[in-house]
Every structure is written in structure tokens, then in C-alpha cells.
mmCIF file of N, CA and C in Angstrom:
data_model
loop_
_atom_site.group_PDB
_atom_site.id
_atom_site.type_symbol
_atom_site.label_atom_id
_atom_site.label_comp_id
_atom_site.label_asym_id
_atom_site.label_seq_id
_atom_site.Cartn_x
_atom_site.Cartn_y
_atom_site.Cartn_z
ATOM 1 N N MET A 1 5.385 -179.116 -115.423
ATOM 2 C CA MET A 1 4.356 -178.972 -114.925
ATOM 3 C C MET A 1 4.151 -180.648 -115.200
ATOM 4 N N TRP A 2 3.143 -181.383 -115.823
ATOM 5 C CA TRP A 2 2.376 -182.088 -116.060
ATOM 6 C C TRP A 2 2.104 -182.061 -117.515
ATOM 7 N N TYR A 3 1.752 -182.766 -118.311
ATOM 8 C CA TYR A 3 1.389 -182.639 -120.017
ATOM 9 C C TYR A 3 0.560 -184.350 -120.094
ATOM 10 N N ALA A 4 -0.706 -183.947 -120.444
ATOM 11 C CA ALA A 4 -1.024 -185.226 -120.716
ATOM 12 C C ALA A 4 -1.346 -185.340 -122.500
ATOM 13 N N ILE A 5 -0.417 -186.793 -123.080
ATOM 14 C CA ILE A 5 -0.074 -186.409 -124.414
ATOM 15 C C ILE A 5 -1.050 -187.909 -124.512
ATOM 16 N N GLU A 6 -1.880 -187.399 -125.638
ATOM 17 C CA GLU A 6 -2.564 -188.402 -126.545
ATOM 18 C C GLU A 6 -2.146 -188.898 -127.711
ATOM 19 N N GLY A 7 -1.793 -190.409 -128.511
ATOM 20 C CA GLY A 7 -2.330 -191.225 -129.421
ATOM 21 C C GLY A 7 -3.022 -191.661 -130.507
ATOM 22 N N HIS A 8 -3.745 -191.697 -130.889
ATOM 23 C CA HIS A 8 -4.517 -192.255 -131.883
ATOM 24 C C HIS A 8 -3.938 -192.094 -132.547
ATOM 25 N N ASP A 9 -3.950 -194.101 -132.684
ATOM 26 C CA ASP A 9 -3.741 -194.671 -133.406
ATOM 27 C C ASP A 9 -4.430 -194.811 -134.710
ATOM 28 N N GLY A 10 -3.893 -195.194 -136.126
ATOM 29 C CA GLY A 10 -4.748 -195.545 -137.535
ATOM 30 C C GLY A 10 -5.331 -196.765 -137.466
ATOM 31 N N ALA A 11 -5.964 -197.194 -138.382
ATOM 32 C CA ALA A 11 -6.802 -198.529 -139.095
ATOM 33 C C ALA A 11 -5.038 -199.402 -139.203
ATOM 34 N N ASP A 12 -5.783 -200.460 -139.011
ATOM 35 C CA ASP A 12 -4.817 -201.839 -139.105
ATOM 36 C C ASP A 12 -3.529 -201.516 -138.292
ATOM 37 N N VAL A 13 -3.072 -201.209 -137.760
ATOM 38 C CA VAL A 13 -1.277 -201.000 -136.993
ATOM 39 C C VAL A 13 -0.881 -201.615 -136.374
ATOM 40 N N LEU A 14 -1.802 -202.400 -135.649
ATOM 41 C CA LEU A 14 -1.269 -203.508 -134.598
ATOM 42 C C LEU A 14 0.183 -204.055 -134.884
ATOM 43 N N ALA A 15 0.059 -204.488 -136.343
ATOM 44 C CA ALA A 15 1.581 -205.302 -136.522
ATOM 45 C C ALA A 15 2.940 -203.896 -136.153
ATOM 46 N N GLN A 16 2.574 -202.324 -137.166
ATOM 47 C CA GLN A 16 3.400 -201.275 -136.485
ATOM 48 C C GLN A 16 4.057 -201.768 -134.811
ATOM 49 N N ARG A 17 2.725 -201.192 -134.376
ATOM 50 C CA ARG A 17 2.682 -201.519 -133.168
ATOM 51 C C ARG A 17 3.805 -202.363 -132.020
ATOM 52 N N LYS A 18 3.230 -202.986 -132.490
ATOM 53 C CA LYS A 18 4.045 -204.249 -132.230
ATOM 54 C C LYS A 18 5.406 -204.346 -132.345
ATOM 55 N N GLN A 19 5.886 -204.190 -133.188
ATOM 56 C CA GLN A 19 7.383 -203.604 -133.577
ATOM 57 C C GLN A 19 7.481 -202.170 -132.973
ATOM 58 N N ALA A 20 7.162 -201.688 -132.915
ATOM 59 C CA ALA A 20 7.581 -200.444 -132.400
ATOM 60 C C ALA A 20 7.464 -200.028 -130.408
ATOM 61 N N ARG A 21 6.920 -201.442 -130.931
ATOM 62 C CA ARG A 21 6.296 -201.151 -128.654
ATOM 63 C C ARG A 21 7.877 -201.391 -127.898
ATOM 64 N N PRO A 22 9.176 -201.804 -127.457
ATOM 65 C CA PRO A 22 10.052 -202.099 -126.942
ATOM 66 C C PRO A 22 11.082 -200.888 -127.285
ATOM 67 N N GLU A 23 11.009 -199.895 -128.095
ATOM 68 C CA GLU A 23 11.227 -198.163 -128.811
ATOM 69 C C GLU A 23 10.374 -197.627 -127.438
ATOM 70 N N HIS A 24 8.957 -198.259 -128.058
ATOM 71 C CA HIS A 24 8.345 -196.868 -127.071
ATOM 72 C C HIS A 24 8.394 -197.586 -125.798
ATOM 73 N N LEU A 25 8.510 -198.760 -124.950
ATOM 74 C CA LEU A 25 8.803 -198.857 -123.805
ATOM 75 C C LEU A 25 9.902 -197.861 -123.391
ATOM 76 N N ALA A 26 10.449 -198.322 -123.212
ATOM 77 C CA ALA A 26 12.094 -197.915 -123.462
ATOM 78 C C ALA A 26 12.271 -196.364 -122.716
ATOM 79 N N ARG A 27 11.105 -195.153 -123.618
ATOM 80 C CA ARG A 27 11.144 -193.735 -123.750
ATOM 81 C C ARG A 27 10.390 -193.613 -122.453
ATOM 82 N N LEU A 28 9.626 -194.536 -122.193
ATOM 83 C CA LEU A 28 8.660 -194.486 -121.098
ATOM 84 C C LEU A 28 9.162 -195.160 -119.964
ATOM 85 N N THR A 29 10.109 -195.716 -119.887
ATOM 86 C CA THR A 29 11.296 -196.354 -119.162
ATOM 87 C C THR A 29 10.911 -195.467 -118.299
ATOM 88 N N ALA A 30 12.414 -194.279 -119.515
ATOM 89 C CA ALA A 30 13.426 -193.840 -118.849
ATOM 90 C C ALA A 30 12.176 -192.441 -118.113
ATOM 91 N N LEU A 31 11.841 -192.362 -118.309
ATOM 92 C CA LEU A 31 10.860 -190.677 -117.611
ATOM 93 C C LEU A 31 9.963 -191.627 -115.886
ATOM 94 N N ARG A 32 10.404 -192.639 -115.998
ATOM 95 C CA ARG A 32 9.163 -193.653 -114.757
ATOM 96 C C ARG A 32 10.695 -193.507 -113.632
ATOM 97 N N ASP A 33 11.575 -194.065 -114.614
ATOM 98 C CA ASP A 33 13.431 -193.570 -113.815
ATOM 99 C C ASP A 33 13.641 -192.044 -113.096
ATOM 100 N N GLY A 34 13.109 -191.243 -114.033
ATOM 101 C CA GLY A 34 13.299 -190.096 -113.922
ATOM 102 C C GLY A 34 12.533 -189.658 -112.867
ATOM 103 N N GLY A 35 11.570 -189.991 -112.495
ATOM 104 C CA GLY A 35 10.399 -189.566 -111.800
ATOM 105 C C GLY A 35 9.088 -188.414 -112.457
ATOM 106 N N ARG A 36 9.360 -188.504 -113.772
ATOM 107 C CA ARG A 36 8.913 -187.636 -113.932
ATOM 108 C C ARG A 36 7.016 -188.227 -115.033
ATOM 109 N N LEU A 37 6.471 -189.649 -115.054
ATOM 110 C CA LEU A 37 5.730 -190.223 -115.459
ATOM 111 C C LEU A 37 5.079 -190.371 -114.045
ATOM 112 N N LEU A 38 3.323 -189.610 -114.262
ATOM 113 C CA LEU A 38 2.201 -190.467 -113.862
ATOM 114 C C LEU A 38 1.456 -191.654 -113.965
ATOM 115 N N VAL A 39 0.887 -191.710 -115.570
ATOM 116 C CA VAL A 39 0.925 -193.251 -115.725
ATOM 117 C C VAL A 39 1.027 -193.230 -117.138
ATOM 118 N N ALA A 40 0.723 -194.344 -117.999
ATOM 119 C CA ALA A 40 0.603 -194.220 -119.326
ATOM 120 C C ALA A 40 0.389 -195.807 -119.667
ATOM 121 N N GLY A 41 -0.384 -195.439 -120.426
ATOM 122 C CA GLY A 41 -0.823 -197.231 -120.809
ATOM 123 C C GLY A 41 -1.831 -196.889 -122.318
ATOM 124 N N PRO A 42 -1.991 -197.967 -123.158
ATOM 125 C CA PRO A 42 -3.159 -197.947 -124.529
ATOM 126 C C PRO A 42 -4.694 -197.733 -124.090
ATOM 127 N N CYS A 43 -4.648 -198.050 -125.130
ATOM 128 C CA CYS A 43 -6.681 -197.849 -125.405
ATOM 129 C C CYS A 43 -7.184 -198.843 -125.711
ATOM 130 N N PRO A 44 -7.449 -199.678 -125.018
ATOM 131 C CA PRO A 44 -7.822 -200.675 -126.455
ATOM 132 C C PRO A 44 -9.206 -200.238 -127.296
ATOM 133 N N ALA A 45 -9.237 -200.717 -128.319
ATOM 134 C CA ALA A 45 -10.356 -200.606 -129.301
ATOM 135 C C ALA A 45 -11.373 -201.472 -128.988
ATOM 136 N N ILE A 46 -11.862 -202.495 -128.071
ATOM 137 C CA ILE A 46 -12.664 -202.675 -127.531
ATOM 138 C C ILE A 46 -13.359 -203.198 -126.725
ATOM 139 N N ASP A 47 -14.138 -203.464 -125.812
ATOM 140 C CA ASP A 47 -14.258 -203.380 -124.032
ATOM 141 C C ASP A 47 -13.723 -205.090 -123.954
ATOM 142 N N ALA A 48 -12.181 -204.950 -123.286
ATOM 143 C CA ALA A 48 -11.108 -205.739 -123.281
ATOM 144 C C ALA A 48 -9.751 -205.404 -122.636
ATOM 145 N N ILE A 49 -9.499 -206.144 -121.944
ATOM 146 C CA ILE A 49 -7.718 -205.503 -121.398
ATOM 147 C C ILE A 49 -6.974 -206.523 -122.462
ATOM 148 N N ASP A 50 -7.079 -207.691 -123.020
ATOM 149 C CA ASP A 50 -6.505 -207.542 -124.301
ATOM 150 C C ASP A 50 -7.694 -207.922 -125.561
ATOM 151 N N PRO A 51 -7.148 -206.706 -126.100
ATOM 152 C CA PRO A 51 -7.475 -206.543 -127.282
ATOM 153 C C PRO A 51 -7.514 -207.951 -128.785
ATOM 154 N N GLY A 52 -6.907 -208.537 -128.457
ATOM 155 C CA GLY A 52 -6.655 -209.640 -129.735
ATOM 156 C C GLY A 52 -6.585 -208.734 -130.861
ATOM 157 N N PRO A 53 -7.082 -209.045 -132.204
ATOM 158 C CA PRO A 53 -6.211 -208.569 -133.078
ATOM 159 C C PRO A 53 -7.451 -207.247 -133.288
ATOM 160 N N ALA A 54 -8.740 -206.964 -131.957
ATOM 161 C CA ALA A 54 -8.880 -205.323 -132.591
ATOM 162 C C ALA A 54 -8.176 -204.267 -132.447
ATOM 163 N N GLY A 55 -7.231 -205.223 -131.394
ATOM 164 C CA GLY A 55 -5.791 -203.935 -131.170
ATOM 165 C C GLY A 55 -6.077 -202.674 -130.375
ATOM 166 N N PHE A 56 -5.792 -200.852 -130.605
ATOM 167 C CA PHE A 56 -5.695 -200.526 -129.546
ATOM 168 C C PHE A 56 -6.309 -199.290 -130.271
ATOM 169 N N SER A 57 -6.899 -198.295 -129.484
ATOM 170 C CA SER A 57 -7.366 -196.899 -130.445
ATOM 171 C C SER A 57 -6.299 -195.711 -130.676
ATOM 172 N N GLY A 58 -5.221 -195.890 -129.810
ATOM 173 C CA GLY A 58 -4.869 -195.278 -128.788
ATOM 174 C C GLY A 58 -3.808 -195.514 -127.642
ATOM 175 N N SER A 59 -2.915 -194.508 -127.449
ATOM 176 C CA SER A 59 -2.115 -194.315 -126.002
ATOM 177 C C SER A 59 -2.732 -193.132 -125.069
ATOM 178 N N ILE A 60 -2.229 -193.306 -124.094
ATOM 179 C CA ILE A 60 -2.205 -192.344 -122.791
ATOM 180 C C ILE A 60 -1.146 -191.855 -122.481
ATOM 181 N N VAL A 61 -0.149 -191.250 -122.061
ATOM 182 C CA VAL A 61 1.418 -190.501 -121.761
ATOM 183 C C VAL A 61 0.570 -189.582 -120.363
ATOM 184 N N ILE A 62 0.511 -189.281 -119.085
ATOM 185 C CA ILE A 62 0.635 -187.755 -118.690
ATOM 186 C C ILE A 62 1.962 -187.749 -117.987
ATOM 187 N N ALA A 63 2.728 -187.407 -118.360
ATOM 188 C CA ALA A 63 4.386 -187.116 -117.584
ATOM 189 C C ALA A 63 4.634 -186.020 -117.221
ATOM 190 N N ARG A 64 5.325 -185.003 -116.953
ATOM 191 C CA ARG A 64 6.217 -184.427 -116.730
ATOM 192 C C ARG A 64 7.223 -183.429 -117.314
ATOM 193 N N PHE A 65 7.317 -182.449 -117.339
ATOM 194 C CA PHE A 65 7.707 -181.710 -118.444
ATOM 195 C C PHE A 65 8.361 -180.625 -118.316
ATOM 196 N N ALA A 66 9.847 -179.690 -118.437
ATOM 197 C CA ALA A 66 9.638 -178.449 -118.821
ATOM 198 C C ALA A 66 8.320 -177.771 -119.381
ATOM 199 N N SER A 67 8.539 -177.499 -120.414
ATOM 200 C CA SER A 67 7.420 -176.640 -121.034
ATOM 201 C C SER A 67 6.092 -177.662 -121.973
ATOM 202 N N LEU A 68 5.556 -177.300 -122.499
ATOM 203 C CA LEU A 68 4.381 -177.571 -124.139
ATOM 204 C C LEU A 68 5.260 -177.724 -124.339
ATOM 205 N N GLU A 69 6.063 -177.488 -125.716
ATOM 206 C CA GLU A 69 7.027 -177.324 -126.150
ATOM 207 C C GLU A 69 8.163 -178.505 -125.815
ATOM 208 N N GLU A 70 8.889 -179.001 -124.661
ATOM 209 C CA GLU A 70 9.843 -180.328 -124.551
ATOM 210 C C GLU A 70 8.180 -180.990 -124.642
ATOM 211 N N ALA A 71 6.867 -181.247 -124.147
ATOM 212 C CA ALA A 71 6.560 -181.869 -124.239
ATOM 213 C C ALA A 71 5.754 -182.538 -125.435
ATOM 214 N N ARG A 72 5.240 -181.592 -127.012
ATOM 215 C CA ARG A 72 5.344 -181.725 -127.623
ATOM 216 C C ARG A 72 6.266 -182.393 -128.704
ATOM 217 N N ALA A 73 7.995 -181.692 -127.910
ATOM 218 C CA ALA A 73 9.128 -182.660 -128.963
ATOM 219 C C ALA A 73 9.020 -183.965 -128.502
ATOM 220 N N TRP A 74 8.688 -184.448 -127.746
ATOM 221 C CA TRP A 74 9.025 -185.773 -126.284
ATOM 222 C C TRP A 74 8.272 -186.141 -126.873
ATOM 223 N N ALA A 75 6.880 -185.932 -127.568
ATOM 224 C CA ALA A 75 5.697 -186.629 -128.145
ATOM 225 C C ALA A 75 6.092 -186.537 -129.280
ATOM 226 N N ASP A 76 6.016 -186.170 -130.403
ATOM 227 C CA ASP A 76 6.352 -185.678 -132.364
ATOM 228 C C ASP A 76 7.758 -187.030 -132.429
ATOM 229 N N ALA A 77 8.889 -187.399 -131.066
ATOM 230 C CA ALA A 77 10.019 -188.009 -131.068
ATOM 231 C C ALA A 77 9.653 -189.175 -131.251
ATOM 232 N N ASP A 78 8.605 -189.928 -130.185
ATOM 233 C CA ASP A 78 7.934 -191.818 -130.432
ATOM 234 C C ASP A 78 8.046 -192.236 -131.209
ATOM 235 N N PRO A 79 8.278 -193.419 -130.983
ATOM 236 C CA PRO A 79 8.251 -194.524 -131.800
ATOM 237 C C PRO A 79 7.801 -194.903 -132.967
ATOM 238 N N TYR A 80 6.309 -194.504 -131.852
ATOM 239 C CA TYR A 80 5.204 -195.075 -132.121
ATOM 240 C C TYR A 80 4.749 -193.949 -133.363
ATOM 241 N N VAL A 81 4.805 -192.638 -133.636
ATOM 242 C CA VAL A 81 4.977 -191.682 -134.755
ATOM 243 C C VAL A 81 6.026 -192.033 -135.563
ATOM 244 N N ALA A 82 7.300 -192.601 -135.571
ATOM 245 C CA ALA A 82 7.843 -192.753 -136.883
ATOM 246 C C ALA A 82 7.228 -193.635 -137.090
ATOM 247 N N ALA A 83 6.801 -194.426 -137.064
ATOM 248 C CA ALA A 83 6.172 -196.288 -137.132
ATOM 249 C C ALA A 83 5.330 -196.308 -138.026
ATOM 250 N N GLY A 84 4.351 -194.869 -137.845
ATOM 251 C CA GLY A 84 3.321 -194.868 -138.466
ATOM 252 C C GLY A 84 1.655 -195.114 -137.486
ATOM 253 N N VAL A 85 2.117 -195.169 -136.339
ATOM 254 C CA VAL A 85 0.502 -196.290 -135.629
ATOM 255 C C VAL A 85 0.312 -194.892 -135.062
ATOM 256 N N TYR A 86 0.684 -193.805 -135.156
ATOM 257 C CA TYR A 86 -0.122 -192.534 -134.878
ATOM 258 C C TYR A 86 -0.661 -191.734 -136.114
ATOM 259 N N THR A 87 -1.892 -191.637 -136.337
ATOM 260 C CA THR A 87 -1.977 -190.772 -136.969
ATOM 261 C C THR A 87 -2.561 -188.969 -136.204
ATOM 262 N N ARG A 88 -2.502 -189.271 -134.943
ATOM 263 C CA ARG A 88 -2.395 -188.089 -134.670
ATOM 264 C C ARG A 88 -1.915 -187.785 -133.611
ATOM 265 N N VAL A 89 -1.550 -186.862 -132.568
ATOM 266 C CA VAL A 89 -1.070 -186.673 -131.095
ATOM 267 C C VAL A 89 -1.076 -185.660 -130.388
ATOM 268 N N ASP A 90 -2.535 -185.337 -129.902
ATOM 269 C CA ASP A 90 -2.838 -184.501 -128.909
ATOM 270 C C ASP A 90 -1.650 -184.596 -127.853
ATOM 271 N N VAL A 91 -1.654 -183.114 -127.399
ATOM 272 C CA VAL A 91 -0.442 -182.140 -126.369
ATOM 273 C C VAL A 91 -1.495 -181.194 -125.756
ATOM 274 N N ARG A 92 -1.190 -181.490 -124.257
ATOM 275 C CA ARG A 92 -2.714 -180.561 -123.529
ATOM 276 C C ARG A 92 -1.820 -180.400 -122.038
ATOM 277 N N PRO A 93 -1.764 -179.243 -121.314
ATOM 278 C CA PRO A 93 -1.355 -179.506 -119.825
ATOM 279 C C PRO A 93 -2.445 -180.404 -119.716
ATOM 280 N N PHE A 94 -1.630 -180.903 -118.091
ATOM 281 C CA PHE A 94 -2.650 -181.586 -116.941
ATOM 282 C C PHE A 94 -2.842 -181.013 -116.002
ATOM 283 N N ASN A 95 -3.352 -180.893 -114.599
ATOM 284 C CA ASN A 95 -3.659 -180.780 -113.755
ATOM 285 C C ASN A 95 -4.149 -181.967 -112.423
ATOM 286 N N ALA A 96 -2.762 -182.677 -112.252
ATOM 287 C CA ALA A 96 -2.870 -183.803 -111.368
ATOM 288 C C ALA A 96 -3.502 -182.964 -109.720
ATOM 289 N N VAL A 97 -4.924 -183.370 -109.851
ATOM 290 C CA VAL A 97 -6.182 -183.123 -108.321
ATOM 291 C C VAL A 97 -5.986 -185.045 -107.652
ATOM 292 N N LEU A 98 -6.365 -185.711 -107.877
ATOM 293 C CA LEU A 98 -6.493 -186.661 -107.066
ATOM 294 C C LEU A 98 -5.886 -187.671 -107.764
ATOM 295 N N PRO A 99 -5.524 -189.412 -107.137
ATOM 296 C CA PRO A 99 -5.261 -189.109 -105.572
ATOM 297 C C PRO A 99 -4.796 -187.935 -104.750
#
């Protein structure tokens, strides 16, 4: 099943985000290469593709996992969690309807 994972950034964490990004992207690449990633990306903190020093409010990942518990475990192991970027991570089932 698909699961939506939404990480919520804390305040002033852009430096930590940049430092942890390579490991974070490596995990997403592994999901993609395994055919398990629908979409992933950051949410700019302002209305701009490149928010500059404003940074990001969080990230969204929609990926396939065997269970909600597996999705939560994957989310909990994210480098952004370990680096203190995310203050909260929400994981919930997702039904892809369109396109």
C-alpha cells in the first residue's frame, strides 16, 4: 500500500537539512530504484521554488510499504529525524486515484 509521510521542519534548521540531505536523498533513491516511490520533495517555507534562507516547512514522501508499521519505521530512521530537522513526522495510508 502507499503511505504519505510528511515531515515538519523545526525553526532555523536549514543548515542541518543541508548537511543531512545526501543521506536523505540516498534513501529516497533506493525507494525509487525499487519501484516504491510515487513522489517526494520539500515544501518551501515561502511561495518560491528556491526559498533561499527562508528554508523549508517540511517534506512530503509518498511511497509503498508492506504495512503502516514499516512505513513508520522507515520514516523514523530518516536522517532528517536524526539531525533534528523534523520536529514531527506524520505517516498515514494513501490511495492514489489520479492520474
